[in-house]
Coordinates of C-alpha atoms in Angstrom, one line a residue:
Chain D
X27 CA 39.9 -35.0 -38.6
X28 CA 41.8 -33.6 -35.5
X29 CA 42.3 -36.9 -32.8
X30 CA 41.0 -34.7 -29.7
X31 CA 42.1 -36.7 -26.6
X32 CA 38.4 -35.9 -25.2
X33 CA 36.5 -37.4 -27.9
X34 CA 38.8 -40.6 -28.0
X35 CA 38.7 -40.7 -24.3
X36 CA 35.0 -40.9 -24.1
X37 CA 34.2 -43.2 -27.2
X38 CA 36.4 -46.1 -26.0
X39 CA 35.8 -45.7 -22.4
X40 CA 31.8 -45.4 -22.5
X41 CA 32.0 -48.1 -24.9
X42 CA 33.8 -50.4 -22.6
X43 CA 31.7 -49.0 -20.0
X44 CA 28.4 -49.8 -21.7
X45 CA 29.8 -53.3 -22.7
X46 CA 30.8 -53.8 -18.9
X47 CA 27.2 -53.2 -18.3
X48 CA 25.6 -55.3 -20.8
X49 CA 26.8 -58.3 -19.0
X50 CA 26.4 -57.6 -15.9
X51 CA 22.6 -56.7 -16.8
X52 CA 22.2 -60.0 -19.0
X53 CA 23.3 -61.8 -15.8
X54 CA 26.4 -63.5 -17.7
X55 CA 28.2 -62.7 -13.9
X56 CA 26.2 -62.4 -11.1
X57 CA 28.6 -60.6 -8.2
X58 CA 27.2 -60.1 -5.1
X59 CA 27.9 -57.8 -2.3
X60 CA 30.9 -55.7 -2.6
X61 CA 32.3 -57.5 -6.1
X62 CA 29.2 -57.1 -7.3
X63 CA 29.4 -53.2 -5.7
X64 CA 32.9 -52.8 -8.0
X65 CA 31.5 -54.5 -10.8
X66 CA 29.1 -52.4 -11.8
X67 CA 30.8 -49.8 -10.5
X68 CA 33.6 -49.9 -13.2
X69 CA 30.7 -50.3 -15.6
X70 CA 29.1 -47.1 -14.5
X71 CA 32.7 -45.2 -14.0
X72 CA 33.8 -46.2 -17.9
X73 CA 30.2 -45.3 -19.2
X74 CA 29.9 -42.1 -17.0
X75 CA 33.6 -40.6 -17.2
X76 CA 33.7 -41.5 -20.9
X77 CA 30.3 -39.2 -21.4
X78 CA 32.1 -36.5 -18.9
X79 CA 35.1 -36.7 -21.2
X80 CA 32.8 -35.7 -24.5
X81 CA 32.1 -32.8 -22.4
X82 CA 35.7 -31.2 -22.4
X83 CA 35.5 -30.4 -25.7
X84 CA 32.2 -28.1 -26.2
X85 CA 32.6 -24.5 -26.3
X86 CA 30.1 -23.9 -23.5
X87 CA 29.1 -27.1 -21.8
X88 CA 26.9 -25.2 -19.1
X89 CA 24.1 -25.9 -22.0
X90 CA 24.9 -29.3 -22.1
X91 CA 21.3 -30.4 -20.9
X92 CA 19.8 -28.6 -23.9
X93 CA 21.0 -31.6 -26.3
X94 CA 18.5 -33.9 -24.8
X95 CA 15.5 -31.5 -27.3
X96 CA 16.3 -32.4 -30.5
X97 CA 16.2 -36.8 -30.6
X98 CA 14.1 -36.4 -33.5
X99 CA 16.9 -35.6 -36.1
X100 CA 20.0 -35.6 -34.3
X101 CA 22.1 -38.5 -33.5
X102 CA 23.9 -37.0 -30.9
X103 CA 20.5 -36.2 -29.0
X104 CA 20.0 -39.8 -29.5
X105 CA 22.9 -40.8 -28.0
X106 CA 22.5 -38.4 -24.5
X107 CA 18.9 -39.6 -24.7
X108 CA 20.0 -43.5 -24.5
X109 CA 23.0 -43.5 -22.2
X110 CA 20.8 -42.0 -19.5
X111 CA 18.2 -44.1 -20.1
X112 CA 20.4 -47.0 -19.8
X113 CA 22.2 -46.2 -17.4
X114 CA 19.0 -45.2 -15.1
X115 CA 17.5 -49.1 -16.8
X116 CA 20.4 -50.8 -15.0
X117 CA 20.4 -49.0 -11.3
X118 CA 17.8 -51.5 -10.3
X119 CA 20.0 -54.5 -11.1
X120 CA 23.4 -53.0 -9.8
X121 CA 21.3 -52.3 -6.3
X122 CA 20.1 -55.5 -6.5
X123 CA 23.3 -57.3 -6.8
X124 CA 25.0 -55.2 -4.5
X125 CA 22.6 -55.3 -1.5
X126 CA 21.1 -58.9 -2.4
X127 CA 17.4 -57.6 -2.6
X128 CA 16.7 -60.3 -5.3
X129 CA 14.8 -58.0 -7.4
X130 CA 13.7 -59.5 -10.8
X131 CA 16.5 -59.2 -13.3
X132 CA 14.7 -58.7 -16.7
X133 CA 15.4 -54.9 -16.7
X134 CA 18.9 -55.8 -17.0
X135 CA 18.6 -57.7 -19.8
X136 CA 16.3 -54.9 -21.6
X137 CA 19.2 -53.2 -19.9
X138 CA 21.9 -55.0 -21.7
X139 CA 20.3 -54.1 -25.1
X140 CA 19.8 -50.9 -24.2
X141 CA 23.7 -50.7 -23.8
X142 CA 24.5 -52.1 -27.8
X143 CA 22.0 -49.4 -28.8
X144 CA 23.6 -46.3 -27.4
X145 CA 27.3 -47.4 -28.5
X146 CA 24.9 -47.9 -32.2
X147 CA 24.0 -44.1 -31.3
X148 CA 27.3 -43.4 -30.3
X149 CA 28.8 -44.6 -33.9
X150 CA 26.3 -43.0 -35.8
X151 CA 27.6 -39.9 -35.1
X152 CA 30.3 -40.6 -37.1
X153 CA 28.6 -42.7 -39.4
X154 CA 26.0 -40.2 -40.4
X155 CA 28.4 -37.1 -41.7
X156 CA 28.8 -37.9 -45.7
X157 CA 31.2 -35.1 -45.6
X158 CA 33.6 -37.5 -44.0
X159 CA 34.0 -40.5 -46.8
X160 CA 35.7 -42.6 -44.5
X161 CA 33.0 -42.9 -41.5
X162 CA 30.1 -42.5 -43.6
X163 CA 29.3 -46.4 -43.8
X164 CA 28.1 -49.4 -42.2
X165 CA 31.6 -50.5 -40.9
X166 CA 31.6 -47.7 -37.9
X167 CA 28.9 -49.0 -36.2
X168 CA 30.1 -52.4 -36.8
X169 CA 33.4 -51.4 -35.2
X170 CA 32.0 -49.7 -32.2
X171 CA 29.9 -52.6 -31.3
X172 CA 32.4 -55.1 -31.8
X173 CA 34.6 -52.9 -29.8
X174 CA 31.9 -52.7 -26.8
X175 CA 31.4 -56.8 -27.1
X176 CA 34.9 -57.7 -26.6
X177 CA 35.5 -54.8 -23.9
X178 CA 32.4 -56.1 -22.2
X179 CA 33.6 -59.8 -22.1
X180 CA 37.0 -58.9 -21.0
X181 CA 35.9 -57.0 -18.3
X182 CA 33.4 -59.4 -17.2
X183 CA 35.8 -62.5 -17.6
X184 CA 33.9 -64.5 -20.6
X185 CA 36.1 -66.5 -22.4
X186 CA 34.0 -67.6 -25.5
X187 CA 32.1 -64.1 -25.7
X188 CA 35.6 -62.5 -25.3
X189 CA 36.8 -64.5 -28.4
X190 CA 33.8 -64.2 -30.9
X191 CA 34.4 -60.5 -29.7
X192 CA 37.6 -60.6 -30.4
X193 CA 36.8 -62.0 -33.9
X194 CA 33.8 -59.9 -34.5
X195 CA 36.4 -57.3 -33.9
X196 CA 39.3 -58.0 -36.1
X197 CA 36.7 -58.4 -39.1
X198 CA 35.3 -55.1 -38.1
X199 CA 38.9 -53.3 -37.7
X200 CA 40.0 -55.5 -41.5
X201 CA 36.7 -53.9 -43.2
X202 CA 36.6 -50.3 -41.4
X203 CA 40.3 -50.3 -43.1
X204 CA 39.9 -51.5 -46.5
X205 CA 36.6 -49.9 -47.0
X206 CA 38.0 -46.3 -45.8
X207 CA 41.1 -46.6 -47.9
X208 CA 39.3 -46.3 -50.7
X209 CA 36.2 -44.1 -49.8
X210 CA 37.0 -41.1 -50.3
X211 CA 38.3 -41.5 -54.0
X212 CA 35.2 -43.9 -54.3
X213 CA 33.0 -40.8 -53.4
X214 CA 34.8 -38.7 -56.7
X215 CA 35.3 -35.6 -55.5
X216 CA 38.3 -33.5 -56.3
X217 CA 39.1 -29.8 -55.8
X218 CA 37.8 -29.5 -59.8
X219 CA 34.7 -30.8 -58.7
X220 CA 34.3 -29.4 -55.4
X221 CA 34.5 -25.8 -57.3
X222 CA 33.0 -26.4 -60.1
X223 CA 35.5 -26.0 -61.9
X224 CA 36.4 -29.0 -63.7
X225 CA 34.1 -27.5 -66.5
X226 CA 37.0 -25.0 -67.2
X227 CA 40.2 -27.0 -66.8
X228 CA 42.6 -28.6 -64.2
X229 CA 42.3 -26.8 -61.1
X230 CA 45.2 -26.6 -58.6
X231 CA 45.6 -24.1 -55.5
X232 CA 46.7 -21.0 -56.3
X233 CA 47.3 -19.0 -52.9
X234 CA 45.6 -20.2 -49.6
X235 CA 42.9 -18.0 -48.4
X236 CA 44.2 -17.3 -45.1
X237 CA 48.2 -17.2 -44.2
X238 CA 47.6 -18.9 -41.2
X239 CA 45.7 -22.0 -40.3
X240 CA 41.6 -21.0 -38.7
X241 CA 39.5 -23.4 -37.4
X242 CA 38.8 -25.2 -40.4
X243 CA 42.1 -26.3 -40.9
X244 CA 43.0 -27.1 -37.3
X245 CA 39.8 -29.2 -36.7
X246 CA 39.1 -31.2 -39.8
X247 CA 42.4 -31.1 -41.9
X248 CA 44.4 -33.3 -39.5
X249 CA 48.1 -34.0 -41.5
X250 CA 50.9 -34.1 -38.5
X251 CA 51.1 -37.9 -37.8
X252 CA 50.1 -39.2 -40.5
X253 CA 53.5 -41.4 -40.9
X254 CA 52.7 -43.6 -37.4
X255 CA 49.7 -44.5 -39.8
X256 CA 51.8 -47.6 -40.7
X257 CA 52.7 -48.8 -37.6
X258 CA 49.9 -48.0 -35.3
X259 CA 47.4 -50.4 -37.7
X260 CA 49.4 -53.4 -36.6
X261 CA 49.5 -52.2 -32.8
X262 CA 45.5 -51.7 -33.1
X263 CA 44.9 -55.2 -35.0
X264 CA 47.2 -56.8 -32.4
X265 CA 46.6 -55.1 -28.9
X266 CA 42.7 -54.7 -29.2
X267 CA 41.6 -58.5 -30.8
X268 CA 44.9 -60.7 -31.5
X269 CA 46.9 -60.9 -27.7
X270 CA 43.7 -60.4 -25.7
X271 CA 42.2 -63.6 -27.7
X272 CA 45.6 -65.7 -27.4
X273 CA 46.1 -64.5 -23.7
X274 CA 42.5 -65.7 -22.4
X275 CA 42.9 -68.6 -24.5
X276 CA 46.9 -69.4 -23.2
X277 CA 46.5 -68.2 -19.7
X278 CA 45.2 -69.6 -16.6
X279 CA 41.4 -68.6 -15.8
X280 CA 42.1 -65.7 -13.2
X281 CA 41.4 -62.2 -12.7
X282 CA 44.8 -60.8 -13.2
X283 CA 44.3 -62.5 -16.9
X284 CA 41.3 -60.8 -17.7
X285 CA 42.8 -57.9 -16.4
X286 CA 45.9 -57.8 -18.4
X287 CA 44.0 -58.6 -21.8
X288 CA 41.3 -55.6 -20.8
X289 CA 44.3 -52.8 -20.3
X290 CA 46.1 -54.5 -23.6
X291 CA 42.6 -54.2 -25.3
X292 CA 42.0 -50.6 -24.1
X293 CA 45.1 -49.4 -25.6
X294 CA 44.2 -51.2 -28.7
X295 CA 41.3 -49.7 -28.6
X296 CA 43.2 -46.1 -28.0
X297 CA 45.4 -46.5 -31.2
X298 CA 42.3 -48.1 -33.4
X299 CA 40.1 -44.9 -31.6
X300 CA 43.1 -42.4 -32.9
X301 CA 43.5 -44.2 -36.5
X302 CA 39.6 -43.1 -36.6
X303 CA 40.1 -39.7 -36.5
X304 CA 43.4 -38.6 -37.6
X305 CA 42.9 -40.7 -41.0
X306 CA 39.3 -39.9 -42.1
X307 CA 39.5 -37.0 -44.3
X308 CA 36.9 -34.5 -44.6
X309 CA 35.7 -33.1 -48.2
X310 CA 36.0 -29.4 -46.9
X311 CA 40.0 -30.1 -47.5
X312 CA 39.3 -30.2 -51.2
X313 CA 39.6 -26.5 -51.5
X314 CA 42.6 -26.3 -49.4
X315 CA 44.3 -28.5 -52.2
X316 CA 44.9 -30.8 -48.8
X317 CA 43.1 -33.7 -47.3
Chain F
X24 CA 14.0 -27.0 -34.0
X25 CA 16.8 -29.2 -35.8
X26 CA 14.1 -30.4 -38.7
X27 CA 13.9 -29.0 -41.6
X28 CA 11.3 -27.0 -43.4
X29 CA 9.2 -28.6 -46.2
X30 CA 8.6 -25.4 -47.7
X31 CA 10.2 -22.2 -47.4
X32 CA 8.5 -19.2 -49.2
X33 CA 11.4 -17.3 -50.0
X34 CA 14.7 -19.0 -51.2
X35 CA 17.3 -16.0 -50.1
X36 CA 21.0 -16.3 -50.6
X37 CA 23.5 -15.3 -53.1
X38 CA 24.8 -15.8 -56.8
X39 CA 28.6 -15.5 -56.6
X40 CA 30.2 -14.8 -60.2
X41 CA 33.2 -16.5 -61.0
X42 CA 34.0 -14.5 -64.1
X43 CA 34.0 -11.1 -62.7
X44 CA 35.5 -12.1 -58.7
X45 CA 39.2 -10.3 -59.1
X46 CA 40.3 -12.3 -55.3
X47 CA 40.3 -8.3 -53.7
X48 CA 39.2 -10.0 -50.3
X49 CA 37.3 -7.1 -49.9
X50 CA 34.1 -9.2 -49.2
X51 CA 35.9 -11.2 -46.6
X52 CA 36.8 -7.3 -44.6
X53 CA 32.9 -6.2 -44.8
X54 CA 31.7 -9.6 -43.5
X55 CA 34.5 -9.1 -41.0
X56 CA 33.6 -6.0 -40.3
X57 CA 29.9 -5.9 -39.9
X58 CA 29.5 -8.9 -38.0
X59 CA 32.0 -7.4 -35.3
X60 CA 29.0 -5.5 -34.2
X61 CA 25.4 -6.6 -33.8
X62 CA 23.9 -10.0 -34.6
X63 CA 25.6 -12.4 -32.0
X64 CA 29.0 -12.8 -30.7
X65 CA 31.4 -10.7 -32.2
X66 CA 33.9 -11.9 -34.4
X67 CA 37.0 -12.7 -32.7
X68 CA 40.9 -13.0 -33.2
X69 CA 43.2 -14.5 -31.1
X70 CA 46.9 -13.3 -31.1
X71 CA 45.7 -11.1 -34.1
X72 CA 49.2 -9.3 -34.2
X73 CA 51.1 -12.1 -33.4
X74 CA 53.3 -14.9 -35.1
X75 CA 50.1 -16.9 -35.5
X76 CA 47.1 -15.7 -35.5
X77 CA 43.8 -16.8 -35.8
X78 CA 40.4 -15.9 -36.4
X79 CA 37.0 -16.6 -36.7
X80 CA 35.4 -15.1 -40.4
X81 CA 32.1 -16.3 -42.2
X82 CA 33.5 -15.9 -45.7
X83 CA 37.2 -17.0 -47.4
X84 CA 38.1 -16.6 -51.3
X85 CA 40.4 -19.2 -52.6
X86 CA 42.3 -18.7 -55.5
X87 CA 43.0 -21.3 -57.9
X88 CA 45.2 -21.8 -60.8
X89 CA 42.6 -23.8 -63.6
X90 CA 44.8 -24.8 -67.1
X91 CA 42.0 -25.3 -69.8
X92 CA 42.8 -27.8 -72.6
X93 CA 43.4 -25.0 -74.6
X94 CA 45.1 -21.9 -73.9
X95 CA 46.8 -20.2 -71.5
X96 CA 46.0 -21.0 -67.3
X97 CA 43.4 -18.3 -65.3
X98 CA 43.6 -17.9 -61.8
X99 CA 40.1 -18.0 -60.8
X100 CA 38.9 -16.5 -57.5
X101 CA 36.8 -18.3 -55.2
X102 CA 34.4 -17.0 -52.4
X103 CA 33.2 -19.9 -50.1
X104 CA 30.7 -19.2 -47.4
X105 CA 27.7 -20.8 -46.2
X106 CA 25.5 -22.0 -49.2
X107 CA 21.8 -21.9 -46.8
X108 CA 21.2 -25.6 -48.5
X109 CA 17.6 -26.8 -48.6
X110 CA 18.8 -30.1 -47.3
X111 CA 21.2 -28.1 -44.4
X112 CA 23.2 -31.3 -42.9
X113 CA 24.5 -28.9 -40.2
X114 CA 20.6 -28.5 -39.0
X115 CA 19.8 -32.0 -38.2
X116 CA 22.9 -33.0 -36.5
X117 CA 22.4 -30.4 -33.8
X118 CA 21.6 -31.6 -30.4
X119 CA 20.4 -28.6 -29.5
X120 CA 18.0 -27.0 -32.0
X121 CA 20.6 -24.1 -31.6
X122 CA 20.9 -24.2 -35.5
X123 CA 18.2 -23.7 -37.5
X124 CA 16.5 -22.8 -41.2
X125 CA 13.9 -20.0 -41.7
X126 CA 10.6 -21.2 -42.5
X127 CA 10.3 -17.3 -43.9
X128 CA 13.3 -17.1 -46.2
X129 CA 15.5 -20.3 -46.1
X130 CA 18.4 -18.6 -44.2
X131 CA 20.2 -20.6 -42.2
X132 CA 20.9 -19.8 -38.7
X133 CA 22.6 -20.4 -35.4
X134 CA 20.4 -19.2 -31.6
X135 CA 24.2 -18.9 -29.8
X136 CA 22.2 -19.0 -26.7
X137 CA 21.5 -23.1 -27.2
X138 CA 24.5 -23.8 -28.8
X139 CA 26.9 -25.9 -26.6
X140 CA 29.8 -25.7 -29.1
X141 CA 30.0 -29.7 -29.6
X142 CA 31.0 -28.4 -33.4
X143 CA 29.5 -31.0 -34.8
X144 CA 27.8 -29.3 -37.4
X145 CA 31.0 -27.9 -38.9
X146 CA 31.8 -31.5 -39.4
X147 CA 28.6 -32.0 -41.1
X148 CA 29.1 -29.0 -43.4
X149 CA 30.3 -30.6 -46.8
X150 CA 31.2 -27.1 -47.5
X151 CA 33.1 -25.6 -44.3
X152 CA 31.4 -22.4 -43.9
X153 CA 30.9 -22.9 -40.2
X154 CA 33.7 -22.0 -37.6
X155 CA 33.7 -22.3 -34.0
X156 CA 34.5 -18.8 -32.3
X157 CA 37.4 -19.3 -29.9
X158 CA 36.4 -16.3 -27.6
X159 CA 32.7 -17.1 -27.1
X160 CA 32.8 -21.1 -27.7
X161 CA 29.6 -21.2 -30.1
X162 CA 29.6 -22.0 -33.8
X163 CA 29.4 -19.2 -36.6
X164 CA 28.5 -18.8 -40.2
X165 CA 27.2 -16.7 -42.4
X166 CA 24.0 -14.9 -41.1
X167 CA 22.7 -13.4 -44.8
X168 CA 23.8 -10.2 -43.0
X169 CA 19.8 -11.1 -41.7
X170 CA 20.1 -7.7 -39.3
X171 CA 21.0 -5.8 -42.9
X172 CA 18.5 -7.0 -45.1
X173 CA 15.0 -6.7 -43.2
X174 CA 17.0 -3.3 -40.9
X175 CA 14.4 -0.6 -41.8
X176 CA 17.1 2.0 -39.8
X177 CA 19.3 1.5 -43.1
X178 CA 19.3 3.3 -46.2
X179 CA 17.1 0.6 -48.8
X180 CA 20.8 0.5 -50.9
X181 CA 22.2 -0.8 -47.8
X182 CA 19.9 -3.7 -47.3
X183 CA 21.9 -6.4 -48.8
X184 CA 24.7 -8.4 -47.5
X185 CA 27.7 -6.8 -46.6
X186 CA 29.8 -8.5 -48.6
X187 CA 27.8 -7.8 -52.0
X188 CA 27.2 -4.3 -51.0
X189 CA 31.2 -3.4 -50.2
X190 CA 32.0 -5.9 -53.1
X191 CA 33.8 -3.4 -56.3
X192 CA 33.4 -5.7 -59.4
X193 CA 29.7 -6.5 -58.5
X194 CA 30.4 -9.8 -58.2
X195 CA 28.3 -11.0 -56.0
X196 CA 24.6 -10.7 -56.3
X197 CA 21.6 -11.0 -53.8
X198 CA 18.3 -12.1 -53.9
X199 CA 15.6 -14.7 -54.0
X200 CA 15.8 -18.1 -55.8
X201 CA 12.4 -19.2 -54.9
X202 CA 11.5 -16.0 -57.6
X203 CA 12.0 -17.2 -61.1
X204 CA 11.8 -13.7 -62.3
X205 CA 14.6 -12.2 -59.4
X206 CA 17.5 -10.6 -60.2
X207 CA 19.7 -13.8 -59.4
X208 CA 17.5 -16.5 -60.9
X209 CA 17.8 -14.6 -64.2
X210 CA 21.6 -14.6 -64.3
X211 CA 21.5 -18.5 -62.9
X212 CA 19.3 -19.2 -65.6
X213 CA 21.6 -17.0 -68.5
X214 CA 25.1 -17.9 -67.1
X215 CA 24.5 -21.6 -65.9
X216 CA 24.8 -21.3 -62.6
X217 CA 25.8 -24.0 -60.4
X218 CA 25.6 -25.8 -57.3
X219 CA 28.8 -27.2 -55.0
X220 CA 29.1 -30.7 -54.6
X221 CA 25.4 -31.6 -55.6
X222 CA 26.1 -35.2 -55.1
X223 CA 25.9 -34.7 -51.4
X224 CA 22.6 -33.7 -51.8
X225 CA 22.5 -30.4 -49.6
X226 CA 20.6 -28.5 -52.6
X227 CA 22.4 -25.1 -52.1
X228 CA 20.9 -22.1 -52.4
X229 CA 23.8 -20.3 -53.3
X230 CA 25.1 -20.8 -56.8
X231 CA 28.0 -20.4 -58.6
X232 CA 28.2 -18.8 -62.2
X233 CA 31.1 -20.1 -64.1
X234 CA 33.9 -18.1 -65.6
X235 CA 33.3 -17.1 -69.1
X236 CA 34.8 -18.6 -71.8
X237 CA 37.9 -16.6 -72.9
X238 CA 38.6 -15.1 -76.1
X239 CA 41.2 -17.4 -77.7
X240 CA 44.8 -16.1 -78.2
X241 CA 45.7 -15.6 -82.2
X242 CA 48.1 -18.5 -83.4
X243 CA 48.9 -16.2 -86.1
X244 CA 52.2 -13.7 -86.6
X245 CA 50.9 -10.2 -85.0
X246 CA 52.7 -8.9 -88.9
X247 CA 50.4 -11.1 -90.9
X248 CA 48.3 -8.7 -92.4
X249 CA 51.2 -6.8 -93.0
X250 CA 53.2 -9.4 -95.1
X251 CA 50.6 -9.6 -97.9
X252 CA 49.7 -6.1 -98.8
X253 CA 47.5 -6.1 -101.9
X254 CA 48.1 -2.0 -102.7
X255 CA 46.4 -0.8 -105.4
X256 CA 46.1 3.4 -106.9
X257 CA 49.1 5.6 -105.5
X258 CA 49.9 3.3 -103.2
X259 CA 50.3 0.4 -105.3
X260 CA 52.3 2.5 -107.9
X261 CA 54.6 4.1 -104.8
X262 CA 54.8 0.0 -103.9
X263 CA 56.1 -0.9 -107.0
X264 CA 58.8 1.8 -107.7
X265 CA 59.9 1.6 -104.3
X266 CA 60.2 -2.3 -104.7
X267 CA 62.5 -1.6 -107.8
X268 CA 64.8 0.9 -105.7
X269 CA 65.3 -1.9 -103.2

């Protein structure tokens, strides 16, 4: 599947975002005043300019209300329906902490749930297309979660929830990998059996149906990089769990710590985001004769 | 709305033969052609004369090269377009209700005027028979040719699909599946007509009828009958004596 900067943009920023806010609603930190002010202000910047960013990439998004109807079936529905939900949850704890009003804080932690369920919705987006072998299990969600955990603590300076994030996330990264690597030959489909025509012999392509890529080819048969695939597994494994885990643990308690371990994560993040899409083949390559 | 029918009283869509499909791409042209004008955004191309272009059409045909056990390889053309499954993965995933399925006749469909383009549903689509247009930014895919079929204006020969009324070898037949006694449940049911990827669980309309089984090529010399001539009368008497002059 094509990497599109917008998509990979919005899932790892409104999932940092969310995670951000799932703290600061649970009341792990409790800023007040102006921290508190740029606090949840990050949170709500990550969670709101990652949703902006899915917005890039629709064909007309003057509609874009319109995909608030359909919650019943569609996960992407789902997913507008609980980010603003969340996102409206919270407001009364972010005014609280910023003006001191002392409001009750137990919509923040309904809040804080709220904020793993929409980066569930978010990953079920992916994890709901059996066209796609790769995404279509139980590790996506995993992943996204563990992703929003440890971009959450990090953000929010946790140590120990930084590092079972951090854990939860290398697990999550180890089984997304090895459980993808096989799926789509796990899931037995070939170009014989795509056509049909296995029943007649060994099918191989012929001549393409088109001379020139169309949108079929350009959005779901992604080949280009394919050779960084080696290297950028290690970058993910390393930069979004491994050196934000030793460098909370190994450096002073400080803000420029937690700072430095967040942008490492969100770059580890970036590369894991891009692994996501450019390797996860879709079946509709089959007849193509490429995957 | 994004859910699907329980019921639909008509199955339409099409039986695409395998066996008779010589790859003319003439199928691709009418589908092309017709949906140009009429039923929703027009079909566009970008850079159509260019080094690259690129365009948006609702039907392809593959060709593929299939080597039996036995005998010589067949190239075996390959018409993909929407398959109007019972189970349509590209309806649920909409956000927008902008695609749909026909409680009337099963046909699958796209309202352009809710669709926000997210493409999703070309990502559900096991099959790849829906592709975003890069002029108007909304998804397309085979419509059934729904303004042909039910288009009073139109001669009643004319009220099929575009593609099987243009197609030359007859290749490609229309009707309703829901109607054991229809035209194209008949040939399913004689041919052994399949479905595409029926592990997904999409439960296409359209099916597939395989390529018949070919006549297989003689082992034997072309002059066999000709080396063991069994001549009797004239002939064998002219045989004989001619055999002696030799």
């Amino acid at each position: 599947m094509k990497p599109a900067p917008s998509v990979i943009l919005f899932t790892v920023l409104s999932g940092m975002g969310f995670g951000l806010l799932a703290f600061l609603g649970a009341g792990f930190v409790q800023p007040v005043g102006w921290l508190a002010f740029f606090h949840w202000g990050l949170g709500y910047g990550l969670a709101v300019g990652g949703l902006a960013a899915s917005t890039f990439h629709l064909g007309n998004p003057q509609r874009a209300l319109k995909a608030f109807t359909q919650w019943q079936t569609s996960w992407l529905s789902r997913e507008a329906w609980a980010s603003v939900l969340t996102l409206v949850l919270l407001a009364p704890v972010a005014l609280s902490d910023w003006l001191g009003l002392g409001w009750p804080r137990v919509t923040g932690l309904i809040g804080a749930v709220a904020c793993f369920g929409t980066v569930f919705t978010t990953s079920m987006i992916y994890a709901q297309i059996a066209a796609v072998p790769r995404w279509n299990n139980w590790t996506v969600p995993a992943m996204f979660v563990s992703f929003e955990l440890t971009g959450g603590a990090l953000l929010s300076g946790q140590v120990l929830p930084a590092l079972i994030g951090c854990s939860a996330l290398i697990l999550a990264l180890y089984a997304h990998k090895t459980k993808g690597d096989v799926a789509f030959a796990k899931r037995g489909q070939t170009l014989g059996k795509a056509t049909g025509l296995d029943q007649v012999g060994s099918a191989t392509v012929f001549e393409q149906p088109h001379t020139s890529p169309n949108y079929l080819m350009r959005e779901m048969i992604y080949v280009v990089a394919r050779k960084h695939i080696a290297r950028l597994w290690p970058i993910a494994f390393g930069a979004a769990a491994i050196l934000p885990a030793v460098l909370v643990v190994l450096l002073p308690y400080h803000l420029l710590t937690f700072a430095l371990a967040a942008l490492i994560h969100l770059m580890g993040a970036a590369a894991s985001r891009w692994l996501f899409f450019a390797q996860a083949e879709h079946v509709v390559g089959l007849y193509y004769g490429q995957r | 709305m994004t859910q699907l029918p329980t019921h639909t009283d008509k199955k339409l869509g099409l039986a695409i033969d395998l066996d008779t499909c010589v790859g003319c791409q003439a199928c691709v042209t009418a589908c092309k052609g017709w949906n140009d004008q009429g039923y929703g955004a027009a079909l566009s191309d970008q850079n159509p004369y260019g080094a690259d272009p690129y365009g948006t059409f609702l039907n392809r045909v593959h060709s593929y090269q299939v080597q039996p056990d036995i005998g010589a390889a067949q190239i075996i053309n390959f018409p993909r377009s929407c398959l109007h499954c019972e189970d349509a993965p590209c309806v649920t995933v909409c956000p927008t209700g902008a695609s749909y399925k026909r409680t009337e006749d099963g046909i699958v469909l796209v309202n352009e005027d809710a669709c926000i383009g997210c493409g999703l549903c070309a990502w559900a689509c096991p099959y790849g028979a829906r592709e975003l247009d890069q002029a108007a930014g909304v998804m397309k895919k085979c419509t059934l040719c729904v303004d042909r079929i039910y288009n009073e204006n139109l001669p009643e020969e004319d009220r099929e699909p575009a593609c099987v009324r243009t197609c030359p070898t007859g290749a490609r037949h229309f009707g309703d599946f829901a109607d054991p006694d229809s035209k194209v449940s008949k040939l399913v049911a004689e041919r052994g007509g399949y479905d595409l990827m029926p592990d997904l669980k999409t439960k296409p309309t359209n099916k597939y009828l395989p390529p018949r089984k070919k006549d297989i090529p003689q082992e034997a010399s072309l002059l066999a009958p000709l080396l063991d001539i069994q001549a009797t009368g004239f002939a064998g008497w002219l045989d004989k004596v001619l055999g002696k002059l030799g």
